[in-house]
mmCIF file with all atom_site columns, C-alpha atoms and ligand atoms in Angstrom:
data_model
loop_
_atom_site.group_PDB
_atom_site.id
_atom_site.type_symbol
_atom_site.label_atom_id
_atom_site.label_alt_id
_atom_site.label_comp_id
_atom_site.label_asym_id
_atom_site.label_entity_id
_atom_site.label_seq_id
_atom_site.pdbx_PDB_ins_code
_atom_site.Cartn_x
_atom_site.Cartn_y
_atom_site.Cartn_z
_atom_site.occupancy
_atom_site.B_iso_or_equiv
_atom_site.pdbx_formal_charge
_atom_site.auth_seq_id
_atom_site.auth_comp_id
_atom_site.auth_asym_id
_atom_site.auth_atom_id
_atom_site.pdbx_PDB_model_num
ATOM   1   C  CA  . MET A 1 1   ? 2.056   105.665 25.742 1.00 81.00 ? 1   MET A CA  1
ATOM   2   C  CA  . THR A 1 2   ? 2.692   103.271 28.387 1.00 95.00 ? 2   THR A CA  1
ATOM   3   C  CA  . GLU A 1 3   ? 0.310   101.041 29.480 1.00 98.00 ? 3   GLU A CA  1
ATOM   4   C  CA  . ARG A 1 4   ? -2.256  102.046 32.081 1.00 98.00 ? 4   ARG A CA  1
ATOM   5   C  CA  . THR A 1 5   ? -4.615  100.182 34.378 1.00 99.00 ? 5   THR A CA  1
ATOM   6   C  CA  . LEU A 1 6   ? -7.665  100.929 36.546 1.00 99.00 ? 6   LEU A CA  1
ATOM   7   C  CA  . ILE A 1 7   ? -7.337  99.830  40.126 1.00 99.00 ? 7   ILE A CA  1
ATOM   8   C  CA  . LEU A 1 8   ? -9.838  100.176 42.641 1.00 99.00 ? 8   LEU A CA  1
ATOM   9   C  CA  . VAL A 1 9   ? -9.443  99.780  46.672 1.00 99.00 ? 9   VAL A CA  1
ATOM   10  C  CA  . LYS A 1 10  ? -12.915 98.451  47.191 1.00 99.00 ? 10  LYS A CA  1
ATOM   11  C  CA  . PRO A 1 11  ? -14.924 99.842  50.331 1.00 98.00 ? 11  PRO A CA  1
ATOM   12  C  CA  . ASP A 1 12  ? -13.957 96.643  52.519 1.00 98.00 ? 12  ASP A CA  1
ATOM   13  C  CA  . GLY A 1 13  ? -10.175 97.725  51.726 1.00 98.00 ? 13  GLY A CA  1
ATOM   14  C  CA  . VAL A 1 14  ? -10.534 101.511 52.723 1.00 99.00 ? 14  VAL A CA  1
ATOM   15  C  CA  . GLN A 1 15  ? -12.733 100.605 55.650 1.00 98.00 ? 15  GLN A CA  1
ATOM   16  C  CA  . ARG A 1 16  ? -10.099 98.292  56.986 1.00 98.00 ? 16  ARG A CA  1
ATOM   17  C  CA  . GLY A 1 17  ? -7.422  100.927 56.477 1.00 98.00 ? 17  GLY A CA  1
ATOM   18  C  CA  . LEU A 1 18  ? -5.581  99.026  53.807 1.00 99.00 ? 18  LEU A CA  1
ATOM   19  C  CA  . SER A 1 19  ? -5.432  101.784 51.211 1.00 98.00 ? 19  SER A CA  1
ATOM   20  C  CA  . GLY A 1 20  ? -1.794  102.689 52.149 1.00 98.00 ? 20  GLY A CA  1
ATOM   21  C  CA  . GLU A 1 21  ? -0.678  99.126  52.168 1.00 99.00 ? 21  GLU A CA  1
ATOM   22  C  CA  . ILE A 1 22  ? -2.048  98.433  48.716 1.00 99.00 ? 22  ILE A CA  1
ATOM   23  C  CA  . LEU A 1 23  ? -0.650  101.573 47.192 1.00 99.00 ? 23  LEU A CA  1
ATOM   24  C  CA  . ARG A 1 24  ? 2.650   100.530 48.680 1.00 99.00 ? 24  ARG A CA  1
ATOM   25  C  CA  . ARG A 1 25  ? 2.632   97.270  46.934 1.00 99.00 ? 25  ARG A CA  1
ATOM   26  C  CA  . ILE A 1 26  ? 1.772   98.874  43.742 1.00 99.00 ? 26  ILE A CA  1
ATOM   27  C  CA  . GLU A 1 27  ? 4.572   101.413 44.020 1.00 98.00 ? 27  GLU A CA  1
ATOM   28  C  CA  . ALA A 1 28  ? 7.036   98.743  45.455 1.00 98.00 ? 28  ALA A CA  1
ATOM   29  C  CA  . LYS A 1 29  ? 6.339   96.621  42.426 1.00 98.00 ? 29  LYS A CA  1
ATOM   30  C  CA  . GLY A 1 30  ? 7.668   99.668  40.454 1.00 98.00 ? 30  GLY A CA  1
ATOM   31  C  CA  . TYR A 1 31  ? 4.586   100.998 38.943 1.00 98.00 ? 31  TYR A CA  1
ATOM   32  C  CA  . THR A 1 32  ? 3.769   104.691 38.585 1.00 98.00 ? 32  THR A CA  1
ATOM   33  C  CA  . LEU A 1 33  ? 0.710   106.334 40.191 1.00 98.00 ? 33  LEU A CA  1
ATOM   34  C  CA  . VAL A 1 34  ? -1.074  108.459 37.591 1.00 98.00 ? 34  VAL A CA  1
ATOM   35  C  CA  . ALA A 1 35  ? -4.159  109.401 39.659 1.00 98.00 ? 35  ALA A CA  1
ATOM   36  C  CA  . VAL A 1 36  ? -5.419  108.617 43.052 1.00 98.00 ? 36  VAL A CA  1
ATOM   37  C  CA  . GLU A 1 37  ? -8.828  109.813 44.294 1.00 98.00 ? 37  GLU A CA  1
ATOM   38  C  CA  . LEU A 1 38  ? -11.121 108.729 47.213 1.00 98.00 ? 38  LEU A CA  1
ATOM   39  C  CA  . ARG A 1 39  ? -14.667 108.660 45.717 1.00 98.00 ? 39  ARG A CA  1
ATOM   40  C  CA  . GLN A 1 40  ? -18.007 107.588 46.538 1.00 98.00 ? 40  GLN A CA  1
ATOM   41  C  CA  . ALA A 1 41  ? -19.430 105.150 43.741 1.00 98.00 ? 41  ALA A CA  1
ATOM   42  C  CA  . THR A 1 42  ? -23.033 105.819 42.386 1.00 98.00 ? 42  THR A CA  1
ATOM   43  C  CA  . PRO A 1 43  ? -25.459 103.126 41.142 1.00 97.00 ? 43  PRO A CA  1
ATOM   44  C  CA  . GLU A 1 44  ? -25.060 104.780 37.501 1.00 97.00 ? 44  GLU A CA  1
ATOM   45  C  CA  . LEU A 1 45  ? -21.233 104.545 37.616 1.00 98.00 ? 45  LEU A CA  1
ATOM   46  C  CA  . LEU A 1 46  ? -21.073 100.922 38.993 1.00 98.00 ? 46  LEU A CA  1
ATOM   47  C  CA  . GLU A 1 47  ? -23.624 99.799  36.107 1.00 98.00 ? 47  GLU A CA  1
ATOM   48  C  CA  . GLN A 1 48  ? -21.116 101.049 33.728 1.00 98.00 ? 48  GLN A CA  1
ATOM   49  C  CA  . HIS A 1 49  ? -18.218 99.712  35.511 1.00 98.00 ? 49  HIS A CA  1
ATOM   50  C  CA  . TYR A 1 50  ? -19.790 96.320  36.110 1.00 98.00 ? 50  TYR A CA  1
ATOM   51  C  CA  . ALA A 1 51  ? -21.572 96.088  32.648 1.00 97.00 ? 51  ALA A CA  1
ATOM   52  C  CA  . GLU A 1 52  ? -20.275 92.476  32.098 1.00 97.00 ? 52  GLU A CA  1
ATOM   53  C  CA  . HIS A 1 53  ? -21.951 91.417  35.451 1.00 97.00 ? 53  HIS A CA  1
ATOM   54  C  CA  . VAL A 1 54  ? -25.382 92.885  35.085 1.00 96.00 ? 54  VAL A CA  1
ATOM   55  C  CA  . GLY A 1 55  ? -28.041 90.249  35.608 1.00 96.00 ? 55  GLY A CA  1
ATOM   56  C  CA  . LYS A 1 56  ? -25.587 87.818  37.419 1.00 96.00 ? 56  LYS A CA  1
ATOM   57  C  CA  . PRO A 1 57  ? -26.768 86.589  41.009 1.00 95.00 ? 57  PRO A CA  1
ATOM   58  C  CA  . PHE A 1 58  ? -24.174 88.476  42.747 1.00 96.00 ? 58  PHE A CA  1
ATOM   59  C  CA  . TYR A 1 59  ? -24.763 91.596  40.828 1.00 97.00 ? 59  TYR A CA  1
ATOM   60  C  CA  . GLU A 1 60  ? -27.209 93.385  43.404 1.00 97.00 ? 60  GLU A CA  1
ATOM   61  C  CA  . PRO A 1 61  ? -24.915 92.438  46.435 1.00 98.00 ? 61  PRO A CA  1
ATOM   62  C  CA  . LEU A 1 62  ? -21.955 93.574  44.466 1.00 98.00 ? 62  LEU A CA  1
ATOM   63  C  CA  . VAL A 1 63  ? -23.476 96.961  43.773 1.00 98.00 ? 63  VAL A CA  1
ATOM   64  C  CA  . GLU A 1 64  ? -24.709 97.099  47.470 1.00 98.00 ? 64  GLU A CA  1
ATOM   65  C  CA  . PHE A 1 65  ? -21.149 96.376  48.727 1.00 98.00 ? 65  PHE A CA  1
ATOM   66  C  CA  . MET A 1 66  ? -19.446 98.950  46.298 1.00 98.00 ? 66  MET A CA  1
ATOM   67  C  CA  . LEU A 1 67  ? -22.004 101.565 47.652 1.00 98.00 ? 67  LEU A CA  1
ATOM   68  C  CA  . SER A 1 68  ? -21.313 100.589 51.298 1.00 98.00 ? 68  SER A CA  1
ATOM   69  C  CA  . GLY A 1 69  ? -18.593 103.420 51.597 1.00 98.00 ? 69  GLY A CA  1
ATOM   70  C  CA  . PRO A 1 70  ? -15.576 105.283 49.603 1.00 98.00 ? 70  PRO A CA  1
ATOM   71  C  CA  . THR A 1 71  ? -13.535 103.435 47.033 1.00 99.00 ? 71  THR A CA  1
ATOM   72  C  CA  . LEU A 1 72  ? -10.030 104.649 46.377 1.00 99.00 ? 72  LEU A CA  1
ATOM   73  C  CA  . ALA A 1 73  ? -9.830  104.905 42.426 1.00 99.00 ? 73  ALA A CA  1
ATOM   74  C  CA  . VAL A 1 74  ? -6.272  104.557 41.000 1.00 99.00 ? 74  VAL A CA  1
ATOM   75  C  CA  . VAL A 1 75  ? -4.559  104.553 37.763 1.00 99.00 ? 75  VAL A CA  1
ATOM   76  C  CA  . ALA A 1 76  ? -1.439  102.977 37.591 1.00 99.00 ? 76  ALA A CA  1
ATOM   77  C  CA  . GLU A 1 77  ? 1.078   102.876 34.566 1.00 98.00 ? 77  GLU A CA  1
ATOM   78  C  CA  . GLY A 1 78  ? 4.038   100.620 33.233 1.00 98.00 ? 78  GLY A CA  1
ATOM   79  C  CA  . GLU A 1 79  ? 4.825   97.960  30.941 1.00 98.00 ? 79  GLU A CA  1
ATOM   80  C  CA  . ARG A 1 80  ? 2.276   95.081  31.202 1.00 98.00 ? 80  ARG A CA  1
ATOM   81  C  CA  . VAL A 1 81  ? 0.677   96.808  34.223 1.00 99.00 ? 81  VAL A CA  1
ATOM   82  C  CA  . ILE A 1 82  ? -2.641  95.234  33.529 1.00 99.00 ? 82  ILE A CA  1
ATOM   83  C  CA  . GLU A 1 83  ? -1.444  91.642  33.892 1.00 98.00 ? 83  GLU A CA  1
ATOM   84  C  CA  . GLY A 1 84  ? 1.105   92.863  36.496 1.00 99.00 ? 84  GLY A CA  1
ATOM   85  C  CA  . PHE A 1 85  ? -1.487  94.304  38.843 1.00 99.00 ? 85  PHE A CA  1
ATOM   86  C  CA  . ARG A 1 86  ? -3.717  91.370  38.276 1.00 99.00 ? 86  ARG A CA  1
ATOM   87  C  CA  . SER A 1 87  ? -0.925  89.098  39.379 1.00 99.00 ? 87  SER A CA  1
ATOM   88  C  CA  . LEU A 1 88  ? -0.344  91.214  42.553 1.00 99.00 ? 88  LEU A CA  1
ATOM   89  C  CA  . ALA A 1 89  ? -4.250  91.058  43.333 1.00 99.00 ? 89  ALA A CA  1
ATOM   90  C  CA  . GLY A 1 90  ? -4.478  87.286  43.204 1.00 99.00 ? 90  GLY A CA  1
ATOM   91  C  CA  . ALA A 1 91  ? -7.407  85.059  42.438 1.00 98.00 ? 91  ALA A CA  1
ATOM   92  C  CA  . THR A 1 92  ? -10.970 86.561  42.923 1.00 98.00 ? 92  THR A CA  1
ATOM   93  C  CA  . ASP A 1 93  ? -11.825 84.180  46.081 1.00 98.00 ? 93  ASP A CA  1
ATOM   94  C  CA  . PRO A 1 94  ? -9.792  85.577  48.820 1.00 98.00 ? 94  PRO A CA  1
ATOM   95  C  CA  . THR A 1 95  ? -9.845  82.226  50.657 1.00 98.00 ? 95  THR A CA  1
ATOM   96  C  CA  . THR A 1 96  ? -7.888  80.419  48.067 1.00 98.00 ? 96  THR A CA  1
ATOM   97  C  CA  . ALA A 1 97  ? -6.012  83.471  46.629 1.00 99.00 ? 97  ALA A CA  1
ATOM   98  C  CA  . ALA A 1 98  ? -2.287  82.598  46.869 1.00 98.00 ? 98  ALA A CA  1
ATOM   99  C  CA  . PRO A 1 99  ? -0.129  83.881  49.957 1.00 98.00 ? 99  PRO A CA  1
ATOM   100 C  CA  . GLY A 1 100 ? 1.972   86.831  48.592 1.00 98.00 ? 100 GLY A CA  1
ATOM   101 C  CA  . THR A 1 101 ? -0.888  88.319  46.796 1.00 99.00 ? 101 THR A CA  1
ATOM   102 C  CA  . ILE A 1 102 ? -3.184  91.446  48.112 1.00 99.00 ? 102 ILE A CA  1
ATOM   103 C  CA  . ARG A 1 103 ? -6.133  89.222  48.520 1.00 99.00 ? 103 ARG A CA  1
ATOM   104 C  CA  . GLY A 1 104 ? -4.258  86.169  49.570 1.00 99.00 ? 104 GLY A CA  1
ATOM   105 C  CA  . ASP A 1 105 ? -2.499  88.060  52.444 1.00 99.00 ? 105 ASP A CA  1
ATOM   106 C  CA  . LEU A 1 106 ? -5.083  90.517  53.362 1.00 99.00 ? 106 LEU A CA  1
ATOM   107 C  CA  . GLY A 1 107 ? -8.477  89.133  52.439 1.00 98.00 ? 107 GLY A CA  1
ATOM   108 C  CA  . ARG A 1 108 ? -10.945 86.403  53.783 1.00 98.00 ? 108 ARG A CA  1
ATOM   109 C  CA  . GLN A 1 109 ? -14.359 85.106  53.436 1.00 98.00 ? 109 GLN A CA  1
ATOM   110 C  CA  . TRP A 1 110 ? -17.195 86.904  55.321 1.00 97.00 ? 110 TRP A CA  1
ATOM   111 C  CA  . PRO A 1 111 ? -20.702 86.036  55.716 1.00 97.00 ? 111 PRO A CA  1
ATOM   112 C  CA  . THR A 1 112 ? -21.854 88.201  52.844 1.00 96.00 ? 112 THR A CA  1
ATOM   113 C  CA  . LYS A 1 113 ? -23.403 87.229  49.459 1.00 95.00 ? 113 LYS A CA  1
ATOM   114 C  CA  . VAL A 1 114 ? -20.733 88.901  47.468 1.00 97.00 ? 114 VAL A CA  1
ATOM   115 C  CA  . LEU A 1 115 ? -16.881 88.209  47.685 1.00 98.00 ? 115 LEU A CA  1
ATOM   116 C  CA  . GLN A 1 116 ? -15.226 91.027  49.494 1.00 98.00 ? 116 GLN A CA  1
ATOM   117 C  CA  . ASN A 1 117 ? -11.818 90.966  48.018 1.00 98.00 ? 117 ASN A CA  1
ATOM   118 C  CA  . LEU A 1 118 ? -10.288 94.277  48.628 1.00 99.00 ? 118 LEU A CA  1
ATOM   119 C  CA  . VAL A 1 119 ? -9.271  95.447  45.056 1.00 99.00 ? 119 VAL A CA  1
ATOM   120 C  CA  . HIS A 1 120 ? -10.333 95.505  41.330 1.00 99.00 ? 120 HIS A CA  1
ATOM   121 C  CA  . GLY A 1 121 ? -8.092  95.704  38.488 1.00 99.00 ? 121 GLY A CA  1
ATOM   122 C  CA  . SER A 1 122 ? -8.809  95.978  34.932 1.00 98.00 ? 122 SER A CA  1
ATOM   123 C  CA  . ASP A 1 123 ? -8.389  92.491  33.017 1.00 98.00 ? 123 ASP A CA  1
ATOM   124 C  CA  . SER A 1 124 ? -7.459  93.635  29.305 1.00 98.00 ? 124 SER A CA  1
ATOM   125 C  CA  . GLU A 1 125 ? -6.397  96.620  27.451 1.00 98.00 ? 125 GLU A CA  1
ATOM   126 C  CA  . GLU A 1 126 ? -9.849  97.223  26.323 1.00 98.00 ? 126 GLU A CA  1
ATOM   127 C  CA  . SER A 1 127 ? -11.364 97.004  29.756 1.00 98.00 ? 127 SER A CA  1
ATOM   128 C  CA  . ALA A 1 128 ? -8.666  99.536  31.171 1.00 98.00 ? 128 ALA A CA  1
ATOM   129 C  CA  . ALA A 1 129 ? -9.476  102.072 28.396 1.00 98.00 ? 129 ALA A CA  1
ATOM   130 C  CA  . ARG A 1 130 ? -13.140 101.601 29.201 1.00 98.00 ? 130 ARG A CA  1
ATOM   131 C  CA  . GLU A 1 131 ? -12.858 101.773 33.005 1.00 98.00 ? 131 GLU A CA  1
ATOM   132 C  CA  . ILE A 1 132 ? -10.407 104.790 32.913 1.00 98.00 ? 132 ILE A CA  1
ATOM   133 C  CA  . SER A 1 133 ? -12.721 106.844 30.910 1.00 98.00 ? 133 SER A CA  1
ATOM   134 C  CA  . ILE A 1 134 ? -15.684 105.894 33.302 1.00 98.00 ? 134 ILE A CA  1
ATOM   135 C  CA  . TRP A 1 135 ? -13.580 106.772 36.785 1.00 98.00 ? 135 TRP A CA  1
ATOM   136 C  CA  . PHE A 1 136 ? -11.268 109.348 35.295 1.00 98.00 ? 136 PHE A CA  1
ATOM   137 C  CA  . PRO A 1 137 ? -12.880 110.978 32.176 1.00 97.00 ? 137 PRO A CA  1
ATOM   138 C  CA  . GLY A 1 138 ? -10.243 113.721 32.114 1.00 95.00 ? 138 GLY A CA  1
ATOM   139 C  CA  . LEU A 1 139 ? -7.450  111.055 31.734 1.00 95.00 ? 139 LEU A CA  1
ATOM   140 C  CA  . ALA A 1 140 ? -9.036  109.278 28.659 1.00 77.00 ? 140 ALA A CA  1
HETATM 141 P  P1  . LIG B 2 .   ? -12.510 89.899  39.415 1.00 77.43 ? 1   LIG B P1  1
HETATM 142 O  O1  . LIG B 2 .   ? -12.729 91.108  40.308 1.00 77.43 ? 1   LIG B O1  1
HETATM 143 O  O2  . LIG B 2 .   ? -11.215 88.978  39.942 1.00 77.43 ? 1   LIG B O2  1
HETATM 144 O  O3  . LIG B 2 .   ? -11.925 90.380  38.073 1.00 77.43 ? 1   LIG B O3  1
HETATM 145 P  P2  . LIG B 2 .   ? -14.980 89.334  38.488 1.00 77.43 ? 1   LIG B P2  1
HETATM 146 O  O4  . LIG B 2 .   ? -15.313 87.926  37.852 1.00 77.43 ? 1   LIG B O4  1
HETATM 147 O  O5  . LIG B 2 .   ? -14.822 90.394  37.381 1.00 77.43 ? 1   LIG B O5  1
HETATM 148 O  O6  . LIG B 2 .   ? -13.651 89.064  39.373 1.00 77.43 ? 1   LIG B O6  1
HETATM 149 O  O7  . LIG B 2 .   ? -15.959 89.633  39.531 1.00 77.43 ? 1   LIG B O7  1
HETATM 150 C  C1  . LIG B 2 .   ? -16.309 90.978  39.927 1.00 77.43 ? 1   LIG B C1  1
HETATM 151 C  C2  . LIG B 2 .   ? -16.383 91.060  41.461 1.00 77.43 ? 1   LIG B C2  1
HETATM 152 O  O8  . LIG B 2 .   ? -17.806 90.306  41.709 1.00 77.43 ? 1   LIG B O8  1
HETATM 153 C  C3  . LIG B 2 .   ? -15.396 90.187  42.137 1.00 77.43 ? 1   LIG B C3  1
HETATM 154 O  O9  . LIG B 2 .   ? -14.163 90.891  42.444 1.00 77.43 ? 1   LIG B O9  1
HETATM 155 C  C4  . LIG B 2 .   ? -16.203 89.790  43.479 1.00 77.43 ? 1   LIG B C4  1
HETATM 156 O  O10 . LIG B 2 .   ? -16.065 90.847  44.366 1.00 77.43 ? 1   LIG B O10 1
HETATM 157 C  C5  . LIG B 2 .   ? -17.462 89.455  42.858 1.00 77.43 ? 1   LIG B C5  1
HETATM 158 N  N1  . LIG B 2 .   ? -17.757 88.179  42.617 1.00 77.43 ? 1   LIG B N1  1
HETATM 159 C  C6  . LIG B 2 .   ? -17.395 87.455  41.422 1.00 77.43 ? 1   LIG B C6  1
HETATM 160 N  N2  . LIG B 2 .   ? -17.694 86.345  41.278 1.00 77.43 ? 1   LIG B N2  1
HETATM 161 C  C7  . LIG B 2 .   ? -18.515 86.099  42.502 1.00 77.43 ? 1   LIG B C7  1
HETATM 162 C  C8  . LIG B 2 .   ? -19.316 84.931  42.912 1.00 77.43 ? 1   LIG B C8  1
HETATM 163 O  O11 . LIG B 2 .   ? -19.295 83.751  42.448 1.00 77.43 ? 1   LIG B O11 1
HETATM 164 N  N3  . LIG B 2 .   ? -19.861 85.100  44.071 1.00 77.43 ? 1   LIG B N3  1
HETATM 165 C  C9  . LIG B 2 .   ? -19.813 86.231  44.805 1.00 77.43 ? 1   LIG B C9  1
HETATM 166 N  N4  . LIG B 2 .   ? -19.114 87.309  44.302 1.00 77.43 ? 1   LIG B N4  1
HETATM 167 C  C10 . LIG B 2 .   ? -18.513 87.203  43.297 1.00 77.43 ? 1   LIG B C10 1
HETATM 168 MG MG1 . LIG B 2 .   ? -13.248 91.619  36.791 1.00 77.43 ? 2   LIG B MG1 1
#
């Protein structure tokens, strides 16, 4: 099967009306949308999704931020899409993310404890399989 990744337009992106622009960039790059669904996250789902960050200083602010509004959950497909979407997204810190990337072009620092950086993308094949099964159990 062709590689798949889990992408989230986080609540800041949805609230700012950037869902369409972000989907446009994924499609313009040539990846295929397999699933797109507007969802309200729950604390239980986020604890699974962000398992690697539980206990870190930014974990509680991260969960609060991710609960602040709906998230657009996306599965995209294509050769090397995991690496390719991370490249489209740019670095974690939106202030220094390269121009041309989603975070670099559309994101900035806000006076919040957690970095609001518009998107999530799986970082490995293992994470992608795990995260797709969390957000879209029917696709796994
Ligand atoms: P990633 O989203 O680029 O993969 P991760 O290290 O997996 O970055 O962190 C998950 C999310 O937690 C980030 O996207 C960002 O919203 C937030 N975050 C990560 N590191 C920090 C930090 O040092 N301070 C505040 N928020 C952070
Ligand atoms: Mg990550």
